[in-house]
């Protein structure tokens, strides 16, 4: 006998979590299955809605003003502005005061690890003192053993973009690191625990002592985003009081602590919403209903044996090429669970552009949904009545170029989840 | 030697660097110029096979004998660049028994140790070999790092007083009174180590003799002095796998063939190759069928390749040469012998010698021949010592083994650094500064990168070939930006940015031929990291011309969120 739910969400990233919470709020009984760690650890932790138009115009100060001009088939065009706002509202509620940016519809510009500025709609509170539109001078601080963030180079690049303040950079040796090559999480752990260095002085104090010697009247100090994993607010508050300046984080590449912290918050919210969560087992296929064109069950591989999970409604939020919700081989591109149609050129040399940052077709690979986010086949016909898709598994948008990844996940996740819940 | 004759060597590949080393050791005053970075041409685009000679044991026994002799020399003088993997010539059921026997006899005749293995024995050595492989011949093939070997030759030449100029393109040969007396050079960014975005310079370099060691480019150099050098460039693809599926070189035991070799190389395996004549060594099509062919054909020997992850493909051009009048139709039939063209004898133009043809394994022997010839022309009587004197890095491995713990590196990183650096490891890694790993795929530390930057300036591709940084699974996705960081503050932000953009594009170029499955997933992750997290694509697009440089500088910061009212 198959396990039965009202709504079954496949995928545990931002889109899947949002869909599950959204469905649960309609009163539905929801289960979320996720095969592996979500890709949030790869993401900056910023919530981008739309930073540039598909034509490359931007950075956009007002993401909403540009929504109405998006091409047909773009996920935002499919769900409409209301769904984007609903997705953000749900997010704001989930993250509470750990994120900022909801006081305005305007985008913020956030300094990146390489010293560019990036438009985004919501940002962790730990990032907020770093906004590029803020006129306070900033000292950026890098750690000698942490490769990939050179503070003085980032500061010089920031100044060159014309920010309305002066940035300077400095590098300090992080105390208490015994390894030649510490992981990012090791920095966070040491700050979380704040263990004594010598004479009882903790790591936080020791770091700030070293930074103070480099300060020259700056009102804010930026660090790479390693300021605590379990207690980021406390770490930051301590650093601020020792330094007598505001402290902010600069989002970094994987593994990203802001991404991991957001993941924790989402899973807490899933628990609160009463969603049953099951991770570690991949969904490998499905069975269709004996009548009509619906999904009856999905097949979950539990250590070698295939177990059917039934539900009335399904949400596919398995991610894109990175999350393996979309797969490819030399001959083609596919959505591996339901074999939903994924449009792609037959010649794989048409999948990419010759310029590394050119207009890559692969970046837009994904399923093509109707306005209720039901994937459609090559002829535009709905593939299954009770299957909706959300997040990076959707095609027709390049989240990296547009800076729209999180926004699309929130908008389509909450939309798909709500519709799934309401249809049970 | 105050009045040492001066020689200008054109071409910074294995042959040119080998010649520069040889002549400098003989006391001549040598300058080497290379249009790109060292190994820019054919040397940097081979599969890294060190021939035992077995490959030529049927068709060309002289070459086979040269190969086994030179392989022994390189194992001796360049131990840190060579991995003695051994090789197998593998016979499938459809391959000719008679040819297998002839290969075996040829090896014997040429003094190449060869041992016949049954299919089962071969699979014991290489478990991924196909079930239906009949048998194989084991030979002493090996793998060589052409980058390191070439750079070691250049370094040795420098140690003997030579001047090495990379990014220095020859724009004209100087001909006076019917004699070549030098060349006109255009420096990409001024003489010395390269520096992005610094102005170039033109220089006349006069020399008693000029050597054209530009391989597939030799025709173009010859043309500058009005002599005809008919090189027939032939392209071939190499496809890089993300792991070493085999630890020995796998050859298919067939008379001639496209797609018949797999070479284990560092952390990867390299599949090769195709053979197609092209017009221009700089500009030829890189085609999908070539990549597909090597995977399909070699899967017959190693079925695992069918499903395995490739990380990039690259093409090289062979500098094939035929003496005028041979009229060979198929480039595969053209000899792999080398030819020394003395333009005084051949064209009545003294002062210029061209070396063409040949193969990587015998680069040192070719260099010796050319150097003998030039010394003869210049009346210098000094003997060649390159077969006896070890190259920089390869002197004493035991010293390194003892010293590795001292560098505070985790053991796999230390082991790989040691292999790369040879006996330079202590000099490079013995630092008081923090020395984190910057490229995790290949275990390359900051000290190693800074050492390479010291040698090659802002050319991160030159840093790459010295260190292997950015050559692993992520193809620079997680480390290219961190490598560029190491240029600062010695070089300014614009130079670091230009260097990053150049390396990133170069890494992208080869990956385009591997974009399916895992590598496409990796490419999307890299793209997202650099475009979404770092917002590098906007700046880079302006560099590529489709947007303007001013974009980021005309941002109206006031129009954006300045922070929550009352917030901090």
PDB file of N, CA and C in Angstrom, chain B residues 431-505:
ATOM      1  N   UNK B 431      58.085  28.874   3.410  1.00  0.00           N
ATOM      2  CA  UNK B 431      57.705  30.263   3.609  1.00  0.00           C
ATOM      3  C   UNK B 431      57.172  30.460   5.020  1.00  0.00           C
ATOM      4  N   UNK B 432      57.390  31.661   5.551  1.00  0.00           N
ATOM      5  CA  UNK B 432      56.827  31.971   6.865  1.00  0.00           C
ATOM      6  C   UNK B 432      55.396  32.479   6.749  1.00  0.00           C
ATOM      7  N   UNK B 433      55.001  32.814   5.533  1.00  0.00           N
ATOM      8  CA  UNK B 433      53.657  33.355   5.320  1.00  0.00           C
ATOM      9  C   UNK B 433      52.638  32.223   5.367  1.00  0.00           C
ATOM     10  N   UNK B 434      51.384  32.552   5.704  1.00  0.00           N
ATOM     11  CA  UNK B 434      50.328  31.541   5.590  1.00  0.00           C
ATOM     12  C   UNK B 434      50.270  31.038   4.149  1.00  0.00           C
ATOM     13  N   UNK B 435      50.077  29.747   3.992  1.00  0.00           N
ATOM     14  CA  UNK B 435      50.154  29.172   2.655  1.00  0.00           C
ATOM     15  C   UNK B 435      48.967  28.272   2.358  1.00  0.00           C
ATOM     16  N   UNK B 436      47.770  28.855   2.226  1.00  0.00           N
ATOM     17  CA  UNK B 436      46.591  28.022   1.985  1.00  0.00           C
ATOM     18  C   UNK B 436      46.582  27.440   0.573  1.00  0.00           C
ATOM     19  N   UNK B 437      45.820  26.375   0.423  1.00  0.00           N
ATOM     20  CA  UNK B 437      45.571  25.818  -0.902  1.00  0.00           C
ATOM     21  C   UNK B 437      44.622  26.768  -1.627  1.00  0.00           C
ATOM     22  N   UNK B 438      44.981  27.177  -2.809  1.00  0.00           N
ATOM     23  CA  UNK B 438      44.126  28.089  -3.582  1.00  0.00           C
ATOM     24  C   UNK B 438      43.307  27.313  -4.606  1.00  0.00           C
ATOM     25  N   UNK B 439      43.926  26.309  -5.230  1.00  0.00           N
ATOM     26  CA  UNK B 439      43.201  25.437  -6.157  1.00  0.00           C
ATOM     27  C   UNK B 439      43.061  24.081  -5.488  1.00  0.00           C
ATOM     28  N   UNK B 440      41.837  23.746  -5.034  1.00  0.00           N
ATOM     29  CA  UNK B 440      41.674  22.499  -4.283  1.00  0.00           C
ATOM     30  C   UNK B 440      41.684  21.278  -5.186  1.00  0.00           C
ATOM     31  N   UNK B 441      41.194  21.404  -6.413  1.00  0.00           N
ATOM     32  CA  UNK B 441      41.153  20.224  -7.287  1.00  0.00           C
ATOM     33  C   UNK B 441      42.557  19.654  -7.478  1.00  0.00           C
ATOM     34  N   UNK B 442      43.537  20.520  -7.658  1.00  0.00           N
ATOM     35  CA  UNK B 442      44.887  20.054  -7.953  1.00  0.00           C
ATOM     36  C   UNK B 442      45.844  20.267  -6.776  1.00  0.00           C
ATOM     37  N   UNK B 443      45.327  20.775  -5.659  1.00  0.00           N
ATOM     38  CA  UNK B 443      46.170  20.953  -4.485  1.00  0.00           C
ATOM     39  C   UNK B 443      47.323  21.912  -4.715  1.00  0.00           C
ATOM     40  N   UNK B 444      47.019  23.102  -5.199  1.00  0.00           N
ATOM     41  CA  UNK B 444      48.083  24.080  -5.467  1.00  0.00           C
ATOM     42  C   UNK B 444      48.014  25.190  -4.421  1.00  0.00           C
ATOM     43  N   UNK B 445      49.137  25.450  -3.783  1.00  0.00           N
ATOM     44  CA  UNK B 445      49.149  26.426  -2.697  1.00  0.00           C
ATOM     45  C   UNK B 445      49.557  27.812  -3.187  1.00  0.00           C
ATOM     46  N   UNK B 446      49.297  28.776  -2.305  1.00  0.00           N
ATOM     47  CA  UNK B 446      49.614  30.167  -2.618  1.00  0.00           C
ATOM     48  C   UNK B 446      51.101  30.354  -2.941  1.00  0.00           C
ATOM     49  N   UNK B 447      51.968  29.707  -2.186  1.00  0.00           N
ATOM     50  CA  UNK B 447      53.412  29.896  -2.408  1.00  0.00           C
ATOM     51  C   UNK B 447      53.797  29.445  -3.818  1.00  0.00           C
ATOM     52  N   UNK B 448      53.196  28.338  -4.246  1.00  0.00           N
ATOM     53  CA  UNK B 448      53.508  27.841  -5.584  1.00  0.00           C
ATOM     54  C   UNK B 448      53.020  28.824  -6.652  1.00  0.00           C
ATOM     55  N   UNK B 449      51.832  29.385  -6.424  1.00  0.00           N
ATOM     56  CA  UNK B 449      51.297  30.359  -7.376  1.00  0.00           C
ATOM     57  C   UNK B 449      52.168  31.602  -7.437  1.00  0.00           C
ATOM     58  N   UNK B 450      52.590  32.053  -6.263  1.00  0.00           N
ATOM     59  CA  UNK B 450      53.398  33.278  -6.255  1.00  0.00           C
ATOM     60  C   UNK B 450      54.747  33.041  -6.923  1.00  0.00           C
ATOM     61  N   UNK B 451      55.280  31.844  -6.755  1.00  0.00           N
ATOM     62  CA  UNK B 451      56.529  31.493  -7.437  1.00  0.00           C
ATOM     63  C   UNK B 451      56.321  31.551  -8.951  1.00  0.00           C
ATOM     64  N   UNK B 452      55.208  31.001  -9.409  1.00  0.00           N
ATOM     65  CA  UNK B 452      54.949  30.996 -10.850  1.00  0.00           C
ATOM     66  C   UNK B 452      54.679  32.401 -11.372  1.00  0.00           C
ATOM     67  N   UNK B 453      53.994  33.216 -10.564  1.00  0.00           N
ATOM     68  CA  UNK B 453      53.742  34.606 -10.976  1.00  0.00           C
ATOM     69  C   UNK B 453      55.078  35.348 -11.094  1.00  0.00           C
ATOM     70  N   UNK B 454      55.997  35.026 -10.196  1.00  0.00           N
ATOM     71  CA  UNK B 454      57.327  35.624 -10.279  1.00  0.00           C
ATOM     72  C   UNK B 454      58.009  35.301 -11.593  1.00  0.00           C
ATOM     73  N   UNK B 455      57.710  34.114 -12.124  1.00  0.00           N
ATOM     74  CA  UNK B 455      58.325  33.717 -13.394  1.00  0.00           C
ATOM     75  C   UNK B 455      57.615  34.307 -14.599  1.00  0.00           C
ATOM     76  N   UNK B 456      56.292  34.415 -14.501  1.00  0.00           N
ATOM     77  CA  UNK B 456      55.558  34.702 -15.736  1.00  0.00           C
ATOM     78  C   UNK B 456      54.654  35.916 -15.670  1.00  0.00           C
ATOM     79  N   UNK B 457      54.710  36.675 -14.584  1.00  0.00           N
ATOM     80  CA  UNK B 457      53.938  37.911 -14.538  1.00  0.00           C
ATOM     81  C   UNK B 457      52.448  37.668 -14.464  1.00  0.00           C
ATOM     82  N   UNK B 458      51.681  38.523 -15.118  1.00  0.00           N
ATOM     83  CA  UNK B 458      50.222  38.450 -14.985  1.00  0.00           C
ATOM     84  C   UNK B 458      49.595  37.419 -15.913  1.00  0.00           C
ATOM     85  N   UNK B 459      50.407  36.671 -16.620  1.00  0.00           N
ATOM     86  CA  UNK B 459      49.840  35.680 -17.528  1.00  0.00           C
ATOM     87  C   UNK B 459      49.405  34.454 -16.726  1.00  0.00           C
ATOM     88  N   UNK B 460      48.141  34.421 -16.324  1.00  0.00           N
ATOM     89  CA  UNK B 460      47.689  33.331 -15.461  1.00  0.00           C
ATOM     90  C   UNK B 460      47.652  31.998 -16.196  1.00  0.00           C
ATOM     91  N   UNK B 461      47.594  32.037 -17.519  1.00  0.00           N
ATOM     92  CA  UNK B 461      47.694  30.771 -18.246  1.00  0.00           C
ATOM     93  C   UNK B 461      49.101  30.201 -18.141  1.00  0.00           C
ATOM     94  N   UNK B 462      50.088  31.077 -18.064  1.00  0.00           N
ATOM     95  CA  UNK B 462      51.459  30.605 -17.845  1.00  0.00           C
ATOM     96  C   UNK B 462      51.605  30.083 -16.417  1.00  0.00           C
ATOM     97  N   UNK B 463      50.925  30.730 -15.482  1.00  0.00           N
ATOM     98  CA  UNK B 463      50.914  30.249 -14.097  1.00  0.00           C
ATOM     99  C   UNK B 463      50.240  28.873 -14.041  1.00  0.00           C
ATOM    100  N   UNK B 464      49.175  28.746 -14.774  1.00  0.00           N
ATOM    101  CA  UNK B 464      48.433  27.488 -14.830  1.00  0.00           C
ATOM    102  C   UNK B 464      49.313  26.333 -15.297  1.00  0.00           C
ATOM    103  N   UNK B 465      50.050  26.533 -16.392  1.00  0.00           N
ATOM    104  CA  UNK B 465      50.815  25.403 -16.905  1.00  0.00           C
ATOM    105  C   UNK B 465      51.990  25.060 -15.994  1.00  0.00           C
ATOM    106  N   UNK B 466      52.435  26.017 -15.184  1.00  0.00           N
ATOM    107  CA  UNK B 466      53.521  25.709 -14.256  1.00  0.00           C
ATOM    108  C   UNK B 466      53.009  24.978 -13.033  1.00  0.00           C
ATOM    109  N   UNK B 467      51.764  25.208 -12.659  1.00  0.00           N
ATOM    110  CA  UNK B 467      51.274  24.707 -11.369  1.00  0.00           C
ATOM    111  C   UNK B 467      50.134  23.710 -11.475  1.00  0.00           C
ATOM    112  N   UNK B 468      49.455  23.672 -12.588  1.00  0.00           N
ATOM    113  CA  UNK B 468      48.215  22.916 -12.811  1.00  0.00           C
ATOM    114  C   UNK B 468      46.993  23.551 -12.140  1.00  0.00           C
ATOM    115  N   UNK B 469      47.137  24.680 -11.468  1.00  0.00           N
ATOM    116  CA  UNK B 469      45.973  25.336 -10.865  1.00  0.00           C
ATOM    117  C   UNK B 469      44.954  25.642 -11.957  1.00  0.00           C
ATOM    118  N   UNK B 470      43.696  25.348 -11.690  1.00  0.00           N
ATOM    119  CA  UNK B 470      42.543  25.561 -12.587  1.00  0.00           C
ATOM    120  C   UNK B 470      42.414  24.473 -13.646  1.00  0.00           C
ATOM    121  N   UNK B 471      43.161  23.370 -13.503  1.00  0.00           N
ATOM    122  CA  UNK B 471      43.082  22.321 -14.517  1.00  0.00           C
ATOM    123  C   UNK B 471      42.308  21.088 -14.051  1.00  0.00           C
ATOM    124  N   UNK B 472      41.648  21.167 -12.909  1.00  0.00           N
ATOM    125  CA  UNK B 472      40.916  20.008 -12.400  1.00  0.00           C
ATOM    126  C   UNK B 472      39.448  20.018 -12.790  1.00  0.00           C
ATOM    127  N   UNK B 473      38.652  19.285 -12.004  1.00  0.00           N
ATOM    128  CA  UNK B 473      37.229  19.121 -12.324  1.00  0.00           C
ATOM    129  C   UNK B 473      36.484  20.433 -12.514  1.00  0.00           C
ATOM    130  N   UNK B 474      36.794  21.438 -11.688  1.00  0.00           N
ATOM    131  CA  UNK B 474      35.987  22.663 -11.759  1.00  0.00           C
ATOM    132  C   UNK B 474      36.501  23.596 -12.842  1.00  0.00           C
ATOM    133  N   UNK B 475      37.645  23.266 -13.453  1.00  0.00           N
ATOM    134  CA  UNK B 475      38.177  24.055 -14.566  1.00  0.00           C
ATOM    135  C   UNK B 475      38.268  25.543 -14.219  1.00  0.00           C
ATOM    136  N   UNK B 476      38.703  25.800 -13.000  1.00  0.00           N
ATOM    137  CA  UNK B 476      38.924  27.182 -12.605  1.00  0.00           C
ATOM    138  C   UNK B 476      37.709  27.854 -11.988  1.00  0.00           C
ATOM    139  N   UNK B 477      36.575  27.176 -11.979  1.00  0.00           N
ATOM    140  CA  UNK B 477      35.349  27.781 -11.445  1.00  0.00           C
ATOM    141  C   UNK B 477      35.526  28.263 -10.015  1.00  0.00           C
ATOM    142  N   UNK B 478      36.198  27.439  -9.192  1.00  0.00           N
ATOM    143  CA  UNK B 478      36.337  27.782  -7.782  1.00  0.00           C
ATOM    144  C   UNK B 478      37.675  28.446  -7.459  1.00  0.00           C
ATOM    145  N   UNK B 479      38.553  28.588  -8.440  1.00  0.00           N
ATOM    146  CA  UNK B 479      39.871  29.126  -8.075  1.00  0.00           C
ATOM    147  C   UNK B 479      40.401  30.209  -9.008  1.00  0.00           C
ATOM    148  N   UNK B 480      39.824  30.390 -10.189  1.00  0.00           N
ATOM    149  CA  UNK B 480      40.392  31.369 -11.131  1.00  0.00           C
ATOM    150  C   UNK B 480      40.452  32.749 -10.484  1.00  0.00           C
ATOM    151  N   UNK B 481      39.371  33.131  -9.789  1.00  0.00           N
ATOM    152  CA  UNK B 481      39.338  34.454  -9.155  1.00  0.00           C
ATOM    153  C   UNK B 481      40.359  34.542  -8.017  1.00  0.00           C
ATOM    154  N   UNK B 482      40.519  33.428  -7.297  1.00  0.00           N
ATOM    155  CA  UNK B 482      41.482  33.421  -6.199  1.00  0.00           C
ATOM    156  C   UNK B 482      42.913  33.476  -6.745  1.00  0.00           C
ATOM    157  N   UNK B 483      43.141  32.855  -7.903  1.00  0.00           N
ATOM    158  CA  UNK B 483      44.461  32.957  -8.536  1.00  0.00           C
ATOM    159  C   UNK B 483      44.752  34.406  -8.910  1.00  0.00           C
ATOM    160  N   UNK B 484      43.738  35.080  -9.459  1.00  0.00           N
ATOM    161  CA  UNK B 484      43.932  36.485  -9.857  1.00  0.00           C
ATOM    162  C   UNK B 484      44.191  37.363  -8.644  1.00  0.00           C
ATOM    163  N   UNK B 485      43.572  37.016  -7.509  1.00  0.00           N
ATOM    164  CA  UNK B 485      43.817  37.784  -6.278  1.00  0.00           C
ATOM    165  C   UNK B 485      45.306  37.832  -5.952  1.00  0.00           C
ATOM    166  N   UNK B 486      46.018  36.745  -6.272  1.00  0.00           N
ATOM    167  CA  UNK B 486      47.432  36.671  -5.917  1.00  0.00           C
ATOM    168  C   UNK B 486      48.285  37.692  -6.693  1.00  0.00           C
ATOM    169  N   UNK B 487      47.721  38.257  -7.735  1.00  0.00           N
ATOM    170  CA  UNK B 487      48.467  39.262  -8.513  1.00  0.00           C
ATOM    171  C   UNK B 487      48.529  40.607  -7.791  1.00  0.00           C
ATOM    172  N   UNK B 488      47.570  40.822  -6.907  1.00  0.00           N
ATOM    173  CA  UNK B 488      47.454  42.085  -6.203  1.00  0.00           C
ATOM    174  C   UNK B 488      48.217  41.977  -4.889  1.00  0.00           C
ATOM    175  N   UNK B 489      48.895  42.989  -4.385  1.00  0.00           N
ATOM    176  CA  UNK B 489      48.998  44.357  -4.894  1.00  0.00           C
ATOM    177  C   UNK B 489      50.167  44.586  -5.859  1.00  0.00           C
ATOM    178  N   UNK B 490      50.938  43.545  -6.170  1.00  0.00           N
ATOM    179  CA  UNK B 490      52.071  43.774  -7.073  1.00  0.00           C
ATOM    180  C   UNK B 490      51.582  44.382  -8.389  1.00  0.00           C
ATOM    181  N   UNK B 491      50.487  43.863  -8.871  1.00  0.00           N
ATOM    182  CA  UNK B 491      49.872  44.410 -10.083  1.00  0.00           C
ATOM    183  C   UNK B 491      48.570  45.096  -9.697  1.00  0.00           C
ATOM    184  N   UNK B 492      48.144  46.060 -10.479  1.00  0.00           N
ATOM    185  CA  UNK B 492      46.981  46.840 -10.065  1.00  0.00           C
ATOM    186  C   UNK B 492      45.674  46.111 -10.405  1.00  0.00           C
ATOM    187  N   UNK B 493      44.534  46.617  -9.876  1.00  0.00           N
ATOM    188  CA  UNK B 493      43.264  45.895 -10.035  1.00  0.00           C
ATOM    189  C   UNK B 493      42.881  45.647 -11.495  1.00  0.00           C
ATOM    190  N   UNK B 494      43.138  46.608 -12.375  1.00  0.00           N
ATOM    191  CA  UNK B 494      42.767  46.413 -13.783  1.00  0.00           C
ATOM    192  C   UNK B 494      43.555  45.250 -14.380  1.00  0.00           C
ATOM    193  N   UNK B 495      44.835  45.157 -14.001  1.00  0.00           N
ATOM    194  CA  UNK B 495      45.653  44.061 -14.519  1.00  0.00           C
ATOM    195  C   UNK B 495      45.175  42.719 -13.984  1.00  0.00           C
ATOM    196  N   UNK B 496      44.812  42.701 -12.696  1.00  0.00           N
ATOM    197  CA  UNK B 496      44.314  41.456 -12.105  1.00  0.00           C
ATOM    198  C   UNK B 496      42.999  41.050 -12.766  1.00  0.00           C
ATOM    199  N   UNK B 497      42.149  42.029 -13.035  1.00  0.00           N
ATOM    200  CA  UNK B 497      40.864  41.740 -13.659  1.00  0.00           C
ATOM    201  C   UNK B 497      41.062  41.232 -15.091  1.00  0.00           C
ATOM    202  N   UNK B 498      41.949  41.882 -15.825  1.00  0.00           N
ATOM    203  CA  UNK B 498      42.198  41.447 -17.205  1.00  0.00           C
ATOM    204  C   UNK B 498      42.783  40.035 -17.231  1.00  0.00           C
ATOM    205  N   UNK B 499      43.659  39.756 -16.276  1.00  0.00           N
ATOM    206  CA  UNK B 499      44.273  38.430 -16.209  1.00  0.00           C
ATOM    207  C   UNK B 499      43.225  37.367 -15.878  1.00  0.00           C
ATOM    208  N   UNK B 500      42.319  37.706 -14.958  1.00  0.00           N
ATOM    209  CA  UNK B 500      41.248  36.775 -14.598  1.00  0.00           C
ATOM    210  C   UNK B 500      40.347  36.505 -15.795  1.00  0.00           C
ATOM    211  N   UNK B 501      39.943  37.574 -16.474  1.00  0.00           N
ATOM    212  CA  UNK B 501      39.054  37.392 -17.628  1.00  0.00           C
ATOM    213  C   UNK B 501      39.708  36.497 -18.679  1.00  0.00           C
ATOM    214  N   UNK B 502      41.001  36.681 -18.887  1.00  0.00           N
ATOM    215  CA  UNK B 502      41.695  35.895 -19.900  1.00  0.00           C
ATOM    216  C   UNK B 502      41.773  34.414 -19.508  1.00  0.00           C
ATOM    217  N   UNK B 503      42.130  34.150 -18.261  1.00  0.00           N
ATOM    218  CA  UNK B 503      42.204  32.760 -17.808  1.00  0.00           C
ATOM    219  C   UNK B 503      40.828  32.108 -17.859  1.00  0.00           C
ATOM    220  N   UNK B 504      39.823  32.842 -17.387  1.00  0.00           N
ATOM    221  CA  UNK B 504      38.474  32.293 -17.320  1.00  0.00           C
ATOM    222  C   UNK B 504      37.960  31.927 -18.717  1.00  0.00           C
ATOM    223  N   UNK B 505      38.221  32.786 -19.666  1.00  0.00           N
ATOM    224  CA  UNK B 505      37.808  32.505 -21.053  1.00  0.00           C
ATOM    225  C   UNK B 505      38.561  31.301 -21.605  1.00  0.00           C
TER     226      UNK B 505
END
